[in-house]
Coordinates of C-alpha atoms in Angstrom, one line a residue:
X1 CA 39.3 -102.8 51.9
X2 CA 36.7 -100.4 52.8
X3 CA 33.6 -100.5 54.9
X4 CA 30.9 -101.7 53.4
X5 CA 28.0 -98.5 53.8
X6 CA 25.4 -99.1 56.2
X7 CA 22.3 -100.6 54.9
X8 CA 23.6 -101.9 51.5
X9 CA 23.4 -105.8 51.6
X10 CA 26.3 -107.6 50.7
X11 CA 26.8 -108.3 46.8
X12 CA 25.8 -112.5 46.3
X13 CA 28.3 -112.7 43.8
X14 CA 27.1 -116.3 43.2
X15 CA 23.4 -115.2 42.9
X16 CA 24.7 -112.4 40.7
X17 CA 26.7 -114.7 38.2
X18 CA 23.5 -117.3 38.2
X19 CA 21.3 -114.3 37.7
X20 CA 23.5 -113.3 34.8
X21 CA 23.4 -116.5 33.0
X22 CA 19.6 -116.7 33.0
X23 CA 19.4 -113.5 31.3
X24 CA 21.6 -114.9 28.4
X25 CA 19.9 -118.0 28.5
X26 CA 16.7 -115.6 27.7
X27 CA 18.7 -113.6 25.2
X28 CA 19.9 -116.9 22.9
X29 CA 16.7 -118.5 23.3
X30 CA 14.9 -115.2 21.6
X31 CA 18.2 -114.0 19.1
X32 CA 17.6 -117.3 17.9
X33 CA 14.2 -117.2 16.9
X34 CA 13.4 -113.1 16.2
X35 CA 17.2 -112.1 15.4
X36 CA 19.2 -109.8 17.2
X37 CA 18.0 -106.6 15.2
X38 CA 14.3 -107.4 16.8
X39 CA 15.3 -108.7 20.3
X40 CA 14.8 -105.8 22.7
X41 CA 16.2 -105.3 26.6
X42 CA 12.5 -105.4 27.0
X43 CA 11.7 -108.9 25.4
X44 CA 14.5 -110.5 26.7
X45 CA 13.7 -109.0 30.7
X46 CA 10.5 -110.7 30.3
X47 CA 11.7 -113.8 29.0
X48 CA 14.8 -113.9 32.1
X49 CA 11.7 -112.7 34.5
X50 CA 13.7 -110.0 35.7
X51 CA 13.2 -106.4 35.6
X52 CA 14.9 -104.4 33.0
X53 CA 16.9 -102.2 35.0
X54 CA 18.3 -105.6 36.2
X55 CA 19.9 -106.4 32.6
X56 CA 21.6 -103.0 33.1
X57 CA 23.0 -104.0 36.3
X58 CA 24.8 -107.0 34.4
X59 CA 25.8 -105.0 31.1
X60 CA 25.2 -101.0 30.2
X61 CA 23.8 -101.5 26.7
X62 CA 22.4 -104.2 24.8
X63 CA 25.3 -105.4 22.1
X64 CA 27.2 -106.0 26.2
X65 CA 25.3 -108.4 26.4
X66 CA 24.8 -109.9 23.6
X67 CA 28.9 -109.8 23.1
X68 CA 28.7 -111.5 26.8
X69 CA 26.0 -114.5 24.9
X70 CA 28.4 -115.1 22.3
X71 CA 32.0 -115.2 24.1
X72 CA 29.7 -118.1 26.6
X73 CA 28.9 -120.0 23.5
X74 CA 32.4 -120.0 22.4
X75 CA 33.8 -121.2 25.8
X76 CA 31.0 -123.8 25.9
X77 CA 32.2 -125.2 22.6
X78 CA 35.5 -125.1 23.0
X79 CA 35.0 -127.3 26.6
X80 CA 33.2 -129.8 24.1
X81 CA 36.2 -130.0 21.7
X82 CA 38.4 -130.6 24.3
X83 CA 36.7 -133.0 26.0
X84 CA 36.4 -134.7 23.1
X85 CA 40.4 -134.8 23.3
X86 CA 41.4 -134.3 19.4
X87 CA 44.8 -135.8 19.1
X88 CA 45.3 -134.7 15.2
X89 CA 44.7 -131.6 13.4
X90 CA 41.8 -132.9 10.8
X91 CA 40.4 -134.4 14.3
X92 CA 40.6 -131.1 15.6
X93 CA 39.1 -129.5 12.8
X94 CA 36.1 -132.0 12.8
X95 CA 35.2 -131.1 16.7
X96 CA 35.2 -127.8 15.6
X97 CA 33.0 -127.9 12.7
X98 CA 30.7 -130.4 14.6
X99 CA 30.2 -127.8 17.3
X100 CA 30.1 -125.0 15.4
X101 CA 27.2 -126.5 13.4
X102 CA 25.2 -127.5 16.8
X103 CA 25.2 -123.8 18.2
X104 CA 22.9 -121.6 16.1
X105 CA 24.9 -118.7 17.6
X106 CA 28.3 -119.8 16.8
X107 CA 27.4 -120.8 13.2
X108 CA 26.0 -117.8 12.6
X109 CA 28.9 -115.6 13.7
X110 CA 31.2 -117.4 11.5
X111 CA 28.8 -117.2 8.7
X112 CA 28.5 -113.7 9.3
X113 CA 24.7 -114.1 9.1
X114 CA 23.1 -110.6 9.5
X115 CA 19.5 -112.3 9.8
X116 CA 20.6 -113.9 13.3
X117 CA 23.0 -111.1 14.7
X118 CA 21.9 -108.1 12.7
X119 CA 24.6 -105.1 13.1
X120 CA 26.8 -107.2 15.6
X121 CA 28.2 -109.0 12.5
X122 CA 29.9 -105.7 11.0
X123 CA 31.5 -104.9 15.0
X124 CA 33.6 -108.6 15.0
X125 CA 36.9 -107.9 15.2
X126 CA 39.8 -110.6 14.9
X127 CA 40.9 -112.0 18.1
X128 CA 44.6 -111.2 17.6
X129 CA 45.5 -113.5 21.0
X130 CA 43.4 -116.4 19.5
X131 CA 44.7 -116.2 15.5
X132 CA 48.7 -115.9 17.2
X133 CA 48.0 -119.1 18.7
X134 CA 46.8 -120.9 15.6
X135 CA 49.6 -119.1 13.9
X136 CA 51.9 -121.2 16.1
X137 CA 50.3 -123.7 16.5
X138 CA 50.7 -124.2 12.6
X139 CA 54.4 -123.5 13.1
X140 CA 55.0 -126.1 15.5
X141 CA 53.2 -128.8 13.3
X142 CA 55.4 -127.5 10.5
X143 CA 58.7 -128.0 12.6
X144 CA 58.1 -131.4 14.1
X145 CA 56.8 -132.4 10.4
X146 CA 53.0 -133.0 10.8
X147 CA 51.6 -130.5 8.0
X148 CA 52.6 -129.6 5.0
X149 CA 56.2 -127.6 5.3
X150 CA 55.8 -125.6 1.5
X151 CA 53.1 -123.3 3.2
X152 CA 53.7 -120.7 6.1
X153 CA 51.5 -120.5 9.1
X154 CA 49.7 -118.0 7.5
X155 CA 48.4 -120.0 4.2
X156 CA 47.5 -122.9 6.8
X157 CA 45.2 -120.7 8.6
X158 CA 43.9 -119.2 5.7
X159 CA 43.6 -122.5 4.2
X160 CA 41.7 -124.1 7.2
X161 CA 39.2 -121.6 7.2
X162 CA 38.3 -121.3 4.0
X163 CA 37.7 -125.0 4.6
X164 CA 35.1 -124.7 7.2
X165 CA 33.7 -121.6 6.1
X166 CA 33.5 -122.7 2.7
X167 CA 31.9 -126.3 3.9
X168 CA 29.1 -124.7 5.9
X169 CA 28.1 -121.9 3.5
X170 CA 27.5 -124.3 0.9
X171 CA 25.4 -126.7 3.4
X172 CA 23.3 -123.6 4.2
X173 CA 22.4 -123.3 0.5
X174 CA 21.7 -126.9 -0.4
X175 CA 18.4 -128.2 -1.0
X176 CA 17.1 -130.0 2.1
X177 CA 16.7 -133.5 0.2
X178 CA 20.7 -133.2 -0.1
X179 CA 21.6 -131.6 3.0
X180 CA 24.0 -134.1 5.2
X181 CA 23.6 -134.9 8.6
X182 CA 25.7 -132.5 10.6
X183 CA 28.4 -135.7 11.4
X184 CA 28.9 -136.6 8.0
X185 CA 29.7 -133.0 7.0
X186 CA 32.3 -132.6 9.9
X187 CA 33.9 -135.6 8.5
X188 CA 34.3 -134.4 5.3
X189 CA 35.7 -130.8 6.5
X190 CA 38.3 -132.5 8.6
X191 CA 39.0 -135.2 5.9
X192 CA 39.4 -131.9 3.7
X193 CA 41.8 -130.2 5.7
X194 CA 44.1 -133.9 6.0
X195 CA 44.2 -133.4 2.2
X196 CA 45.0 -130.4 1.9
X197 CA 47.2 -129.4 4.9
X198 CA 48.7 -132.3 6.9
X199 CA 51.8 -134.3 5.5
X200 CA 51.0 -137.8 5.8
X201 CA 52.9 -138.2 8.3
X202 CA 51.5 -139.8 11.6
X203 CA 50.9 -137.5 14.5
X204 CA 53.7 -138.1 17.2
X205 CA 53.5 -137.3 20.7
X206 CA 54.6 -133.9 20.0
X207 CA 52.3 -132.9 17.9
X208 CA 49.2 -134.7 20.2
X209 CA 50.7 -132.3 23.0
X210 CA 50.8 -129.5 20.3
X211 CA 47.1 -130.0 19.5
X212 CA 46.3 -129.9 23.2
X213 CA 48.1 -126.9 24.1
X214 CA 46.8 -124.9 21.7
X215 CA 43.0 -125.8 23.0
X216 CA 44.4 -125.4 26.3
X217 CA 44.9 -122.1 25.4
X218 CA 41.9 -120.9 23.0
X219 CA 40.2 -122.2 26.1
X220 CA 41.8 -119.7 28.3
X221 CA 41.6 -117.4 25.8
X222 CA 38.0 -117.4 25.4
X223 CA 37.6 -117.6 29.5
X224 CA 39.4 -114.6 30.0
X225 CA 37.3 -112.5 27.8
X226 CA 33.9 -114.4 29.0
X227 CA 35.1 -113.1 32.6
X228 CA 35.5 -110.0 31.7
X229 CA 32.1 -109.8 29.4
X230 CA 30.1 -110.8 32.6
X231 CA 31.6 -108.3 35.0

């Protein structure tokens, strides 16, 4: 390694990360409320009390960071779900719903919802590493019997998220005297997808170790790229 040059301090890498997530704490508290098509380096600089230049330091344009924002509010999530230990797939499903309709963020990126993240909405791309694992992860439940075995991975997938997606774009729409507390509507999306996709069969151990593997590694997954979005 080389020498440091003389009369550069030493980089606080700890200061640095705690730095960093201030900033995005600014930056979701203000995408939130103006959007991200109004939410300038400037606003959210003021917001972080830091100077501007500062943000730069962290990320070299402004969708960096806001990329960075929502890769932390998927890995925040996804801790949730697993804490929450799902042992079944319409229990998975049901921690997923439930979180993705606590984080303004996260709902909005799966409802593609231009008002919250403006342009960022057309520049999502699939997460190839994160849809292989649920592709699998399908698979296995198919082999040790758990879902349905007359559909391939791929009409699971497809079928599980036209679920959710389905389940929270209608919620959006509904008049408030008939919205549902956000509980009662993960129940139903995970006792949707136990219709529709699992076999009836009980969940053995397999599949319970199944379930948690595949968190284990959407987990990873999401940590990896979170690492990488903060630098």
């Amino acid at each position: 390694m080389g020498a440091r040059k003389a009369g550069r301090p030493p980089v606080d890498a700890a200061r640095q990360l705690e730095r960093a997530h201030r900033i995005l704490d600014a930056a979701a508290g203000l995408v939130v409320r103006w959007g991200y098509d109004k939410t300038t380096i400037e606003d959210v600089a003021r917001a972080a009390e830091v100077a501007k230049g500062t943000i730069y330091l962290h990320w070299r344009t402004r969708d960096e960071l806001f990329v960075a924002l929502l890769r932390r509010e998927r890995v925040a999530m996804l801790r949730a779900v697993q804490r929450a230990d799902p042992k079944t797939l319409d229990d998975l499903v049901r921690h997923l719903a439930l979180g993705v309709m606590r984080d303004p963020l996260i709902r909005a990126s799966v409802l593609n919802d231009s008002q919250v993240l403006g342009k960022l909405t057309r520049q999502k791309k699939p997460d190839t590493e994160l849809v292989s694992g649920f592709l699998g992860y399908f698979e296995t439940l198919a082999e040790l019997g758990a879902v349905r075995d007359d559909l391939h991975p791929g009409e699971h997938a497809t079928v599980l998220g036209s679920v959710l997606q389905g389940f929270l774009t209608v919620a959006a729409r509904m008049p408030e005297e008939f919205r549902l507390p956000d509980e009662r509507l993960a129940e139903l999306v995970g006792e949707s997808v136990h219709r529709t996709l699992e076999s009836g069969r009980p969940f053995g151990p397999e599949a319970v170790e199944a379930t948690r593997r595949f968190l284990a590694l959407a987990l990873d997954v999401g940590e990896s790229k979170l690492k990488e979005a903060l630098g």
